[in-house]
Coordinates of C-alpha atoms in Angstrom, one line a residue:
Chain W
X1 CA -31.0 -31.9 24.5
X2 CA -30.6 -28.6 26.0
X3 CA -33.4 -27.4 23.2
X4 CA -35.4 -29.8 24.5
X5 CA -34.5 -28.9 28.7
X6 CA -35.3 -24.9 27.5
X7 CA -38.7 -26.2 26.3
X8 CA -39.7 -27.9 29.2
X9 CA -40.2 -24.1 30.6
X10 CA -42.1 -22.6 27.6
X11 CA -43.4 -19.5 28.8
X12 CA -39.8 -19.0 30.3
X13 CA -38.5 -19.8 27.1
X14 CA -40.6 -17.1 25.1
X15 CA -39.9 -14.3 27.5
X16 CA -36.2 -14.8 27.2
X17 CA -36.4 -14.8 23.5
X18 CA -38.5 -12.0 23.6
X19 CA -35.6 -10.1 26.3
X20 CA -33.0 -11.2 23.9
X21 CA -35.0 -9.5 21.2
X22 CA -35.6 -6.3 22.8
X23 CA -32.6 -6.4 24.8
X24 CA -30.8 -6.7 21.1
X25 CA -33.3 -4.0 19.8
X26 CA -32.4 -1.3 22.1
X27 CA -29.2 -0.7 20.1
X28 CA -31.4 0.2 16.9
X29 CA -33.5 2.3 19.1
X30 CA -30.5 4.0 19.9
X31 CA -29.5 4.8 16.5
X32 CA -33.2 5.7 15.8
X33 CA -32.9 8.0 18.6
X34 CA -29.4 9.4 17.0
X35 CA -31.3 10.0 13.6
X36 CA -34.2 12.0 15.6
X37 CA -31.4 14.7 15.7
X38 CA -30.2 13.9 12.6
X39 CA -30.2 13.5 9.2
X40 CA -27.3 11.6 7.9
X41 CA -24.6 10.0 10.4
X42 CA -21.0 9.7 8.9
X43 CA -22.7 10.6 5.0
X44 CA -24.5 7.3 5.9
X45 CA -28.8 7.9 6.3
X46 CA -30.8 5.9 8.2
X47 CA -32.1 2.8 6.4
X48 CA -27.9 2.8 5.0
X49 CA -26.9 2.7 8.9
X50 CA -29.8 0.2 9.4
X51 CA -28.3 -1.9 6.3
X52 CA -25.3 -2.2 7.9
X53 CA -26.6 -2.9 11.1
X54 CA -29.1 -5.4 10.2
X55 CA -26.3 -7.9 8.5
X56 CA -24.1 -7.3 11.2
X57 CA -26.8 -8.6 13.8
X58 CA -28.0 -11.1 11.2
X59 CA -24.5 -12.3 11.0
X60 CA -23.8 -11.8 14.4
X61 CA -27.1 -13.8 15.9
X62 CA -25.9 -16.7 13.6
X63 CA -22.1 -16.9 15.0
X64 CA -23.9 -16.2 18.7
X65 CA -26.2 -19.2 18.0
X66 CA -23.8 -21.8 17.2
X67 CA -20.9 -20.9 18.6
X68 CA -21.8 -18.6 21.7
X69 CA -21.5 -20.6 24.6
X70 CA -17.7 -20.3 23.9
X71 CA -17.5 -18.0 26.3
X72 CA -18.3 -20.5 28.8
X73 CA -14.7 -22.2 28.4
X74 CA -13.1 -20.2 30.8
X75 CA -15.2 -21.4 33.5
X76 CA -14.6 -24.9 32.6
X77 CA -11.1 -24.6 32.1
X78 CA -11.2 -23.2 35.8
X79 CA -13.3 -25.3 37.3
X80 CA -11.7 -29.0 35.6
X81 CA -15.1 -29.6 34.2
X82 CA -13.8 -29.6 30.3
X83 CA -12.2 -33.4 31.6
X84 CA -15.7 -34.7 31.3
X85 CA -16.1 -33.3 27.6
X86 CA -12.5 -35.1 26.6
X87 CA -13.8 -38.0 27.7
X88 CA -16.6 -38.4 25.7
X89 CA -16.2 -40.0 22.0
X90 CA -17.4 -36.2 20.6
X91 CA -15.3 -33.7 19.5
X92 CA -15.0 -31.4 22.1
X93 CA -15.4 -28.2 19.8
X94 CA -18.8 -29.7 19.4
X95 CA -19.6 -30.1 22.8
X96 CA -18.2 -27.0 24.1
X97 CA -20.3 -25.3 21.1
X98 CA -23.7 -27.6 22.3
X99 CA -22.8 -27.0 25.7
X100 CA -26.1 -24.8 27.2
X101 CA -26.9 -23.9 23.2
X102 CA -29.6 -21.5 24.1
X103 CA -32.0 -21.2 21.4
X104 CA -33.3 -18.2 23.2
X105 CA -30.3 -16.5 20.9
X106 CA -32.9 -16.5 18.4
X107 CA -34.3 -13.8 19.3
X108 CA -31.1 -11.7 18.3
X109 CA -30.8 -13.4 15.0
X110 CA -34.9 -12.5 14.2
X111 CA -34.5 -8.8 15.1
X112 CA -31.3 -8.8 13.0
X113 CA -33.7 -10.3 10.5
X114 CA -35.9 -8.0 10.7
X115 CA -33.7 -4.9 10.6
X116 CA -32.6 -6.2 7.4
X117 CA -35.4 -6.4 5.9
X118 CA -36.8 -3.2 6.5
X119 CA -33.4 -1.7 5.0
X120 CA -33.7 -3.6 2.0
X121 CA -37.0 -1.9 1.4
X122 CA -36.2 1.5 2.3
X123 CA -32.4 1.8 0.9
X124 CA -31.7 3.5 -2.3
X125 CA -29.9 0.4 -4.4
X126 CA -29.9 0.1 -7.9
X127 CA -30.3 -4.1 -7.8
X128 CA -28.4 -5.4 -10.0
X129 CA -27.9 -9.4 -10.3
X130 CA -24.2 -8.9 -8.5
X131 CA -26.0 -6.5 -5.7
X132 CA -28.6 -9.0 -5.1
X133 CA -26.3 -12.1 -4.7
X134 CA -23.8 -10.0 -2.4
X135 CA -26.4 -9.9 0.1
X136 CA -26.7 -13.4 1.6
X137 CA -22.9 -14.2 0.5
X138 CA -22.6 -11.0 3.4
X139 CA -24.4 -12.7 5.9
X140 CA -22.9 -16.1 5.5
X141 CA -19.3 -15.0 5.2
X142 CA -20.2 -12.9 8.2
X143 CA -21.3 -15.2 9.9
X144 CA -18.6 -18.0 9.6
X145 CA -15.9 -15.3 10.4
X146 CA -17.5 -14.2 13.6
X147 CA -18.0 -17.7 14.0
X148 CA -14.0 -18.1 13.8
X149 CA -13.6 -15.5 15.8
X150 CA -15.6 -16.7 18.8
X151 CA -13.2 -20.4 18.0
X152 CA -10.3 -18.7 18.4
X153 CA -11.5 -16.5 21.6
X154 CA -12.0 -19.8 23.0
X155 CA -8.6 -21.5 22.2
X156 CA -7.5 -18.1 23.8
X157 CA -9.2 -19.3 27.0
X158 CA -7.3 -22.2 27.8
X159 CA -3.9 -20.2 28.1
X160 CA -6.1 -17.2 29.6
X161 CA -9.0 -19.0 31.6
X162 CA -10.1 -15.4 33.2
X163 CA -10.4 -13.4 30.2
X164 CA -13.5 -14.7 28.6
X165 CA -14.3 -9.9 28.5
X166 CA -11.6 -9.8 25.9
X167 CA -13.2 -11.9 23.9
X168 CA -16.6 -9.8 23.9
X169 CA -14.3 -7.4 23.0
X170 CA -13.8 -8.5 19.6
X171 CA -17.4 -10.2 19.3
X172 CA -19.5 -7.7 20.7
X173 CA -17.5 -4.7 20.6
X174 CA -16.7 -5.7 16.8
X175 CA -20.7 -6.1 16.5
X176 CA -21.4 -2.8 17.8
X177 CA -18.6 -1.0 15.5
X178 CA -19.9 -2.6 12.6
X179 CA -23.4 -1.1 12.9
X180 CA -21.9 2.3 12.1
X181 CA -20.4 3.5 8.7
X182 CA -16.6 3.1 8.9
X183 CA -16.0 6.8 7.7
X184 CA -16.4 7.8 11.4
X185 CA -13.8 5.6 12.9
X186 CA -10.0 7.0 13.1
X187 CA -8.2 5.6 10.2
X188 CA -6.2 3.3 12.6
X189 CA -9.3 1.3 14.0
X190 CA -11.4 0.6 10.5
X191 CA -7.4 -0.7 9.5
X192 CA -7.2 -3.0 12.3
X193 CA -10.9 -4.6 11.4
X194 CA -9.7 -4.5 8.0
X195 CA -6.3 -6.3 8.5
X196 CA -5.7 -8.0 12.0
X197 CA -9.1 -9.2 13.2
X198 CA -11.0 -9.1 10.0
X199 CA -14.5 -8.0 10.9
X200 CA -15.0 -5.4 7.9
X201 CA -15.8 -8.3 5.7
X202 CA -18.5 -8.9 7.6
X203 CA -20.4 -6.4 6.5
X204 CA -18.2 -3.2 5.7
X205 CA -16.5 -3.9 2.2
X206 CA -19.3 -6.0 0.9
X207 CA -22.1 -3.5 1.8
X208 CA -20.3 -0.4 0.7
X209 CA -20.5 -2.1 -2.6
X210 CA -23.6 -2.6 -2.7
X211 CA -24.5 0.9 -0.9
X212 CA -21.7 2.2 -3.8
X213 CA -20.2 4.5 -1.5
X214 CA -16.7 5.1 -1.3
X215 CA -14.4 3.2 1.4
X216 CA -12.3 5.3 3.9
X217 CA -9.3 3.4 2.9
X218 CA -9.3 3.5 -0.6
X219 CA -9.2 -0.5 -0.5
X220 CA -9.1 -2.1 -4.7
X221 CA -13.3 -2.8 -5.1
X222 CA -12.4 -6.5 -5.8
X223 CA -11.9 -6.9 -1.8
X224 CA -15.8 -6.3 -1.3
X225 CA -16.0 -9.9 -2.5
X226 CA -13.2 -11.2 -1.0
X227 CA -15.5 -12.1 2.1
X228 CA -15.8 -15.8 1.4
X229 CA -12.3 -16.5 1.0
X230 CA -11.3 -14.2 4.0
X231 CA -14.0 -16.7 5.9
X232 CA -11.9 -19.7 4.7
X233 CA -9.1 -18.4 6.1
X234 CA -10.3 -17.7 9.3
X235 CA -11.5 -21.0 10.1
X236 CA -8.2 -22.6 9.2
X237 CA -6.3 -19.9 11.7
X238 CA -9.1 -20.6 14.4
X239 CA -8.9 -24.3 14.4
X240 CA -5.2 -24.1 14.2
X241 CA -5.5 -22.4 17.1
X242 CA -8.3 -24.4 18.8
X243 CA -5.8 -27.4 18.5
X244 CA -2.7 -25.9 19.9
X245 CA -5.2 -24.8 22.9
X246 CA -6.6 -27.9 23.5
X247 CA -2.9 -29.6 23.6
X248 CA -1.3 -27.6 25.7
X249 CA -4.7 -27.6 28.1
X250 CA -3.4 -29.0 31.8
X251 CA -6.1 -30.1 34.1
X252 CA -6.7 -28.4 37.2
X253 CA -4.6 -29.7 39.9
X254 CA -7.3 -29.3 43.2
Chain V
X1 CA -22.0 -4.1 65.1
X2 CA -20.3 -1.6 62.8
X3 CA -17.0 -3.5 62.5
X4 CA -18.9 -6.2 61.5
X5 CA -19.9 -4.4 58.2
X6 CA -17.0 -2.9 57.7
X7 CA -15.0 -6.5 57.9
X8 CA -17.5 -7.4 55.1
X9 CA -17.2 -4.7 53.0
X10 CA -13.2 -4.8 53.1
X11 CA -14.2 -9.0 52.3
X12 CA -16.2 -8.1 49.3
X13 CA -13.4 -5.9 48.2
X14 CA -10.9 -8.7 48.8
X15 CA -13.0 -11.0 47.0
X16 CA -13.3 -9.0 43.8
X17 CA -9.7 -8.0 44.1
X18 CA -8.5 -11.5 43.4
X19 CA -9.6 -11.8 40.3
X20 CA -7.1 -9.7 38.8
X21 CA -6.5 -11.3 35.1
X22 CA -10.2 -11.2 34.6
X23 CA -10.2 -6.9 36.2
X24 CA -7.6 -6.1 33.0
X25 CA -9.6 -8.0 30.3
X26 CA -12.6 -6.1 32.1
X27 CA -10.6 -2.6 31.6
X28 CA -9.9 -3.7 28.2
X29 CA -13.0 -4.2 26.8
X30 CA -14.3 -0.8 28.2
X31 CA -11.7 1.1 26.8
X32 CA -12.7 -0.4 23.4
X33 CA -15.8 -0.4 23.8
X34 CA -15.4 3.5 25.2
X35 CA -13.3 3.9 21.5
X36 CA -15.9 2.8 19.1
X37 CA -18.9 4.6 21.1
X38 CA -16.9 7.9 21.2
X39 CA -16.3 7.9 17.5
X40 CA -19.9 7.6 16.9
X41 CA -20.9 10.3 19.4
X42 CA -18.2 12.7 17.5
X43 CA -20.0 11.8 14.5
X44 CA -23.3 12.5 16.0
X45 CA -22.0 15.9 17.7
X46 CA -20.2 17.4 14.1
X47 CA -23.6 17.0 13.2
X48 CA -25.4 18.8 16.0
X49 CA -23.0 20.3 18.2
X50 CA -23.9 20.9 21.8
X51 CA -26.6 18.4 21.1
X52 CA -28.3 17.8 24.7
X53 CA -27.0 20.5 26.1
X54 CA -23.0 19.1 26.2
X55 CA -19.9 20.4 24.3
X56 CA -18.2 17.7 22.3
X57 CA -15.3 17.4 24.9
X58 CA -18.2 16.9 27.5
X59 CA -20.0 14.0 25.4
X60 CA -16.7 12.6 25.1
X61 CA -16.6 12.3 28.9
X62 CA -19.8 11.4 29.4
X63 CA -18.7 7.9 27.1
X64 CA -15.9 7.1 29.2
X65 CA -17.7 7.9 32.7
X66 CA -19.9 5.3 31.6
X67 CA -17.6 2.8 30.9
X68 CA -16.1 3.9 34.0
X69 CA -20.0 3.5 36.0
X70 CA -20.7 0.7 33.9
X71 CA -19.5 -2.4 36.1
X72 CA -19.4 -0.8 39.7
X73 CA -23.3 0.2 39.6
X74 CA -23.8 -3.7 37.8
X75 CA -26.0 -1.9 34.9
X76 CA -25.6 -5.1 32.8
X77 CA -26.1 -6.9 36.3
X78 CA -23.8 -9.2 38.1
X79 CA -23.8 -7.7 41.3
X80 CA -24.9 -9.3 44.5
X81 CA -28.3 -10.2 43.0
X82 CA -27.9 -13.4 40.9
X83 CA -25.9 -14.8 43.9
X84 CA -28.8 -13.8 46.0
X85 CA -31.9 -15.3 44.0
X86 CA -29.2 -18.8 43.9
X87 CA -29.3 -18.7 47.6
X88 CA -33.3 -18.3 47.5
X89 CA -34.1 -20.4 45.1
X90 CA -31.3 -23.3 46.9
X91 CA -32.9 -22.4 50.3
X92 CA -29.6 -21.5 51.8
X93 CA -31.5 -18.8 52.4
X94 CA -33.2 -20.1 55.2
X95 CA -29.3 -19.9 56.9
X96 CA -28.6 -16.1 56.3
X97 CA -32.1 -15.5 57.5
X98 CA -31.2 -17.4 60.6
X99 CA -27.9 -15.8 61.4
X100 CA -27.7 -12.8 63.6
X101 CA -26.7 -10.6 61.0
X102 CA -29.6 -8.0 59.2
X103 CA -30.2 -10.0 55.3
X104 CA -30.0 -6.2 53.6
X105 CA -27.4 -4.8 55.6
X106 CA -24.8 -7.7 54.7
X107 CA -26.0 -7.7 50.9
X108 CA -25.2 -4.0 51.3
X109 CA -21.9 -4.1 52.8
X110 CA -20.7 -6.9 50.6
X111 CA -21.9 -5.4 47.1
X112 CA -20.5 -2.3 48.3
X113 CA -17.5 -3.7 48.9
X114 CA -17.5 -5.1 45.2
X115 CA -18.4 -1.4 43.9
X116 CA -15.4 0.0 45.9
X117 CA -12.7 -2.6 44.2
X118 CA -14.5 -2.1 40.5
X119 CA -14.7 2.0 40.8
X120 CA -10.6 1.5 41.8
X121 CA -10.1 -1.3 39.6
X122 CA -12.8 -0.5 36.5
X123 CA -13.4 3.0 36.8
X124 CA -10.0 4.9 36.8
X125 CA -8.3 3.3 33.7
X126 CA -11.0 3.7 31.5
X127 CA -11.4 7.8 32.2
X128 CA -7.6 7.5 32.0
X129 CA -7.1 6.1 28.6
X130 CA -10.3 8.5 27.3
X131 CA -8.3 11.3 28.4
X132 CA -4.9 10.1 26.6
X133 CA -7.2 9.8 23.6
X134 CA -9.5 12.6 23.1
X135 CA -9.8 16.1 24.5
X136 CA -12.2 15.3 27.7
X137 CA -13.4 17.8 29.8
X138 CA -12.6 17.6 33.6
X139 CA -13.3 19.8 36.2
X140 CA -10.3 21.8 38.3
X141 CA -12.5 22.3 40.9
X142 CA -12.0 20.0 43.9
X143 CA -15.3 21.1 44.8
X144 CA -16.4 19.2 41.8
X145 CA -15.1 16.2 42.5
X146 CA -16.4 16.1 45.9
X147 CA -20.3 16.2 44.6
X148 CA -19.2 13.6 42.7
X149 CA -17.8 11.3 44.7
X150 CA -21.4 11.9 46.9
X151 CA -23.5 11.8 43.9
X152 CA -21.4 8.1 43.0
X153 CA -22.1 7.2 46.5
X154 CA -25.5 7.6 46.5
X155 CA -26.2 6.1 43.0
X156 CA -24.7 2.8 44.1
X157 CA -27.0 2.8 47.3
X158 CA -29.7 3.2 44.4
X159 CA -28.3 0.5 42.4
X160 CA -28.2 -2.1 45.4
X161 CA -31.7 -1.2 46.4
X162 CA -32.9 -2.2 43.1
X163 CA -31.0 -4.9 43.2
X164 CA -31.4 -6.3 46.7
X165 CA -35.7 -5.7 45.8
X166 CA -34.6 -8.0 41.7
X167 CA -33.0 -10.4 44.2
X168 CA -36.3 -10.6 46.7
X169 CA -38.5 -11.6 43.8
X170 CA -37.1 -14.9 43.6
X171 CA -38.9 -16.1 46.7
X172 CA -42.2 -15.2 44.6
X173 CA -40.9 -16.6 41.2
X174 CA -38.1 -18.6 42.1
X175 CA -36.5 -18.3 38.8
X176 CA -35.1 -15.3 38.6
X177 CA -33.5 -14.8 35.3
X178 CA -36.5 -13.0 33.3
X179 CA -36.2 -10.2 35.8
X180 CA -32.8 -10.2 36.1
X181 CA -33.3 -9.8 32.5
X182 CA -35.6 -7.2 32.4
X183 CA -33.3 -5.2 35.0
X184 CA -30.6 -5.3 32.8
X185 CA -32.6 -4.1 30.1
X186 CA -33.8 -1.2 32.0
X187 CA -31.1 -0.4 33.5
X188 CA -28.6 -0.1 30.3
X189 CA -31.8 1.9 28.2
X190 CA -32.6 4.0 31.5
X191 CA -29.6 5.0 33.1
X192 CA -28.1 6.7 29.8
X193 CA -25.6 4.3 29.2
X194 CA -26.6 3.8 25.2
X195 CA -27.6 7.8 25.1
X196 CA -27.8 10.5 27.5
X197 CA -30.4 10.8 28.6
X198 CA -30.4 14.7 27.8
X199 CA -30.4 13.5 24.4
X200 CA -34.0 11.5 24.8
X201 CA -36.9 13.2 22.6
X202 CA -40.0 14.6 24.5
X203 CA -41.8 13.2 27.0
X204 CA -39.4 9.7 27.1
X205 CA -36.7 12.2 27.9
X206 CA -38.1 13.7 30.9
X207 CA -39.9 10.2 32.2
X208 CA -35.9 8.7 31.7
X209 CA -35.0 11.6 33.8
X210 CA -37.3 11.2 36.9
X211 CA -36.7 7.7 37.0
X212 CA -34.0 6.0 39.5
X213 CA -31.7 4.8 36.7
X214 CA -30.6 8.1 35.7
X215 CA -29.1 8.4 39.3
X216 CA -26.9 6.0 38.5
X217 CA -25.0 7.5 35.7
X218 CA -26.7 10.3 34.2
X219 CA -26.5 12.4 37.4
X220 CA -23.1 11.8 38.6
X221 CA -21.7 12.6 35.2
X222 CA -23.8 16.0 34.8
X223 CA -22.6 16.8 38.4
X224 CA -19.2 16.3 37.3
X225 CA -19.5 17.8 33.6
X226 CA -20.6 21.3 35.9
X227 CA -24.2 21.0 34.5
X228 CA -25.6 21.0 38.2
X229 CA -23.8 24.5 40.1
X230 CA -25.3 25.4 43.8
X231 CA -28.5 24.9 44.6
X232 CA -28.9 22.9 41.2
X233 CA -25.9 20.3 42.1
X234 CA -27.7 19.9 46.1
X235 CA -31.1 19.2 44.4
X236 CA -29.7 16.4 41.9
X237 CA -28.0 15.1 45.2
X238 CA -31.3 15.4 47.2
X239 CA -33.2 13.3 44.3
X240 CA -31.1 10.4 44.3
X241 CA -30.9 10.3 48.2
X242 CA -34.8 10.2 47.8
X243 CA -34.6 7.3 45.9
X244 CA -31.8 5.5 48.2
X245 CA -34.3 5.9 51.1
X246 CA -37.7 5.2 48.9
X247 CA -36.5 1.8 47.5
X248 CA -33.9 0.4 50.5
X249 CA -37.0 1.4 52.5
X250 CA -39.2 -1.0 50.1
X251 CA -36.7 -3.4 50.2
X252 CA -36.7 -3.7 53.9
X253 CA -40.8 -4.1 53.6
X254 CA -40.2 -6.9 51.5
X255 CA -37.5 -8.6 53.2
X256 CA -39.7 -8.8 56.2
X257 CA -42.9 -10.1 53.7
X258 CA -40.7 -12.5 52.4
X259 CA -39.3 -14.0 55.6
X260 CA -42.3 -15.0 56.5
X261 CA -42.8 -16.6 53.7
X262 CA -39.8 -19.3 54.1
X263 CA -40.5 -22.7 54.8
X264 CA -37.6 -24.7 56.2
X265 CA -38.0 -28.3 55.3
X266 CA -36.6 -30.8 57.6
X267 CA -34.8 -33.8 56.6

C-alpha cells in the first residue's frame, strides 16, 4: 500500500531514490577523497576499504528496507497512535515494519550494490569455493543482524519513547564504523562490536577471511563463519525483547 | 518590537529545552559518532601528517567541533524549515502572513532560539568528551574564543537564510521534501562535515571554500584551530557576514514574491 501511495508521485519517487543514492554515496566519495592522499588506510587499500564498505551498505540497505521505519516507534508510542496497530488482527512487528516502508531506501541498497561489485572486480582474492560462498552468507547474515538490531532499538523505544538517536547510534553509527578496517579502532571499540552489539559479523570477521588479513584481536579463524549462527541469535534476543516491550507498553493517558 | 523577538527566541529555546531525554540520546550519538570518525582521521593523519594544513590534535578537534556544529546549524536539517514548508503547504500560512509580526524575523528569532538551546545542550558535551578522549587542541586565548563565538553567530544567520529561502520554495513546489533533500545533501558534503574542506583536491576544494556551507563549520573551526590570525581571522568573519546579508537579503525578496502569491480560500 504505501509502495503503491509512493508511486502515485513517480517523478517524486525517482528523485528521492536518486537523493537516497547520492545522499548514501557521499560517504564513498569521502573515502575516495581520503585515498586521494593516500595509499593504504589502516594496511587496508582502496578496493579492500570499498569491500568492506560495499557489504556493510549492502547489508545495511537491506535491514534499512525492511525494518527502517522502526525508528518511527517513538513517535507512536508518544503520540497513542501504536493503539490503532494493536487493534488490528496483524502482528504489530509487521505493521510497525510496513508502516511508511519507503521503497525509496532502495536507493541505499543499489549503491551498496554497486560498491560491491566494483570491489569484487578490483580486490586481490585468491577465489576459492569457501571465498566465493562467504560472500552472500556476509551479506545475509549482515543483514538479518542489523535487522535484529533495528528490532531491539525499537523494543528499546517503548520504555525510552524519546531516544529513537540512540538507536542510529548503533545502526548508523555501527554502519559507518564498519566501512573502515578494524585495525584503526582502539582495541576497546572493535571488542565491543565484536562482543556486546555484534556488528563485526556483519562484515569484519567474515571479510578479513576472505581479504586473508589478520584480525586485531587475534579472534580463532572459525569465528569468520560464525556469522549465521551469531544472526540466529540475534533475532531470538530481539524478539525477546520486542515482546517484553510490547507488554509492558502503557497507552498514553491525554 | 524588540521584546517581541526576544520573548520568541527565549520560546524557541524553551521549546527545544523540554525535550530533554531525546537532547542526551542526541549527545550520545555524536559522541560516538565523533569516536569512530576520529579513529579514522588518526588513521588518515599517521599516514599524511599535517594533511590540509592541521596537526593531528587539530583534526581531532575539528571532528568533535562538528559534532558539536552538527545539530545547532541543522546540517542534516530539522530546523525551522520542514515546519515551515508544513505551514505552506497546509495554508496556515496564510495566518502568519496575516499577523502583525515580519514572516522572517519570527522564523529567525525562533530557529535561533533552537540553535541557542542545541549549542548549550549539543555542542558542549561533545567537545567535552573529545577532550577526555584524545589530545585536542584548544586555544588559551580568550581572544580566540571571542572570533569564535562571532564567527558561530554569524554561520547560524547563514544557516537560517538558507533555510528560511529551502522553506520559501514550498509555495512554488509545494512538496518540499526533494529540496529539503537536496539541502541536506549539500549541506553535510559542503560544509566539511564528512572532510574538511582543506582536505578537498583542486579546484572542488577551493569552489567548497567560497561557498556559504563552509561558513557554517569550516570557518568557525579554522578561526578557533588559530588558522585565521589578524587581518586573516576579520576577513573570514567579513565573508560569512557577506553571505548573512546576500541570502537573508534574497530571502526577504522572496518572501515578498511569495506573498503575493497566496490565495486564501474561503469556506
Amino acid at each position: 500500500m504505501w509502495v503503491r501511495s509512493t508511486m502515485a508521485y513517480r517523478t517524486s519517487f525517482f528523485l528521492t531514490a536518486l537523493g537516497n543514492f547520492v545522499a548514501t554515496g557521499l560517504d564513498f566519495a569521502t573515502i575516495v577523497m581520503m585515498f586521494s592522499h593516500i595509499h593504504r588506510l589502516g594496511g587496508f587499500s582502496l578496493p579492500e576499504v570499498a569491500f568492506l564498505y560495499g557489504a556493510c551498505s549492502t547489508s545495511f540497505g537491506i535491514a534499512d528496507l525492511v525494518m527502517g521505519s522502526m525508528d518511527r516507534l517513538g513517535r507512536r508510542v508518544r503520540d497513542g497512535t501504536l493503539d490503532t496497530l494493536l487493534l488490528r488482527p496483524v502482528p504489530v512487528i509487521a505493521q510497525v515494519a510496513a508502516d511508511r516502508f519507503a521503497l525509496r531506501r532502495v536507493g541505499r541498497l543499489t549503491q551498496g550494490v554497486l560498491v560491491l561489485g566494483w570491489a569484487l572486480l578490483r580486490v586481490d582474492v585468491h577465489w576459492t569455493v569457501v571465498n566465493v560462498l562467504m560472500v552472500p552468507m556476509m551479506l545475509l547474515s549482515g543483514g538479518v543482524i542489523f535487522s535484529a538490531v533495528y528490532v531491539a532499538g525499537g523494543a528499546f523505544q517503548f520504555w525510552a519513547q524519546d531516544a529513537s538517536e540512540v538507536q542510529n547510534s548503533v545502526t548508523y553509527g555501527g554502519n559507518t564504523m564498519l566501512q573502515y578496517p578494524p585495525g584503526i579502532f582502539a582495541r576497546d571499540l572493535v571488542r565491543g562490536v565484536t562482543f556486546v552489539v555484534p556488528l563485526a559479523f556483519v562484515n569484519w570477521l567474515p571479510a578479513l577471511h576472505v581479504l586473508g588479513e589478520p584480525d586485531p584481536l587475534g579472534l580463532p579463524g572459525w569465528l569468520a563463519f560464525a556469522s549465521p549462527a551469531v544472526a540466529v541469535v540475534c533475532c531470538a534476543l530481539a524478539a525477546t525483547a520486542w515482546r517484553v516491550g510490547l507488554r509492558t507498553y502503557r497507552s498514553t493517558g491525554s | 518590537m524588540g521584546g517581541f523577538y526576544v520573548a520568541v527566541v527565549t520560546r524557541g529555546f524553551r521549546r527545544y529545552s523540554t525535550y530533554r531525554v531525546a537532547t542526551v540520546a542526541g549527545v550520545f550519538t555524536n559522541c560516538v559518532f565523533g569516536l569512530i570518525i576520529s579513529y579514522s582521521y588518526l588513521a588518515l593523519w599517521d599516514q599524511r601528517p599535517h594533511l590540509g594544513g592541521y596537526s593531528e590534535g587539530q583534526a581531532l578537534t575539528y571532528v568533535w567541533l562538528g559534532q558539536a556544529l552538527l545539530t545547532p546549524m541543522a546540517l542534516m536539517g530539522g530546523g525551522c524549515e520542514d515546519e515551515l514548508m508544513e505551514r505552506i503547504r497546509s495554508g496556515d500560512i496564510a495566518v502568519d502572513l496575516y499577523r502583525p509580526a515580519d514572516l522572517q524575523g519570527w522564523w529567525l528569532a525562533q530557529d535561533l532560539g533552537r540553535m541557542g538551546f542545541q549549542l548549550l545542550g549539543r555542542g558542549v558535551l561533545p567537545v567535552l568528551c573529545g577532550a577526555l578522549v584524545f589530545d585536542v587542541a584548544l586555544p588559551s586565548t580568550p581572544v580566540t574564543w571571542l572570533l569564535f563565538a562571532v564567527s558561530v553567530g554569524l554561520g547560524g544567520l547563514v544557516s537560517f537564510a538558507l533555510r528560511f529561502l529551502v522553506g520559501l520554495s514550498a509555495f512554488w513546489l509545494l512538496d518540499g521534501s526533494g529540496v529539503s533533500q537536496a539541502t541536506m545533501l549539500t549541506g553535510l558534503f559542503f560544509s566539511g562535515m564528512l572532510l574538511p574542506l582543506t582536505v578537498f583536491p583542486g579546484a572542488l576544494g577551493e569552489l567548497a571554500r567560497a561557498l556559504p556551507w563552509a561558513s557554517m563549520l569550516q570557518v568557525p573551526a579554522d578561526v578557533l584551530l588559530g588558522r585565521h590570525h589578524g587581518t586573516g581571522a576579520v576577513l573570514a568573519l567579513c565573508g560569512q557576514a557577506g553571505w548573512a546579508v546576500a541570502l537573508l537579503g534574497a530571502g526577504r525578496l522572496l518572501q515578498t514574491a511569495a506573498a503575493r502569491r497566496v490565495v486564501v480560500q474561503g469556506g
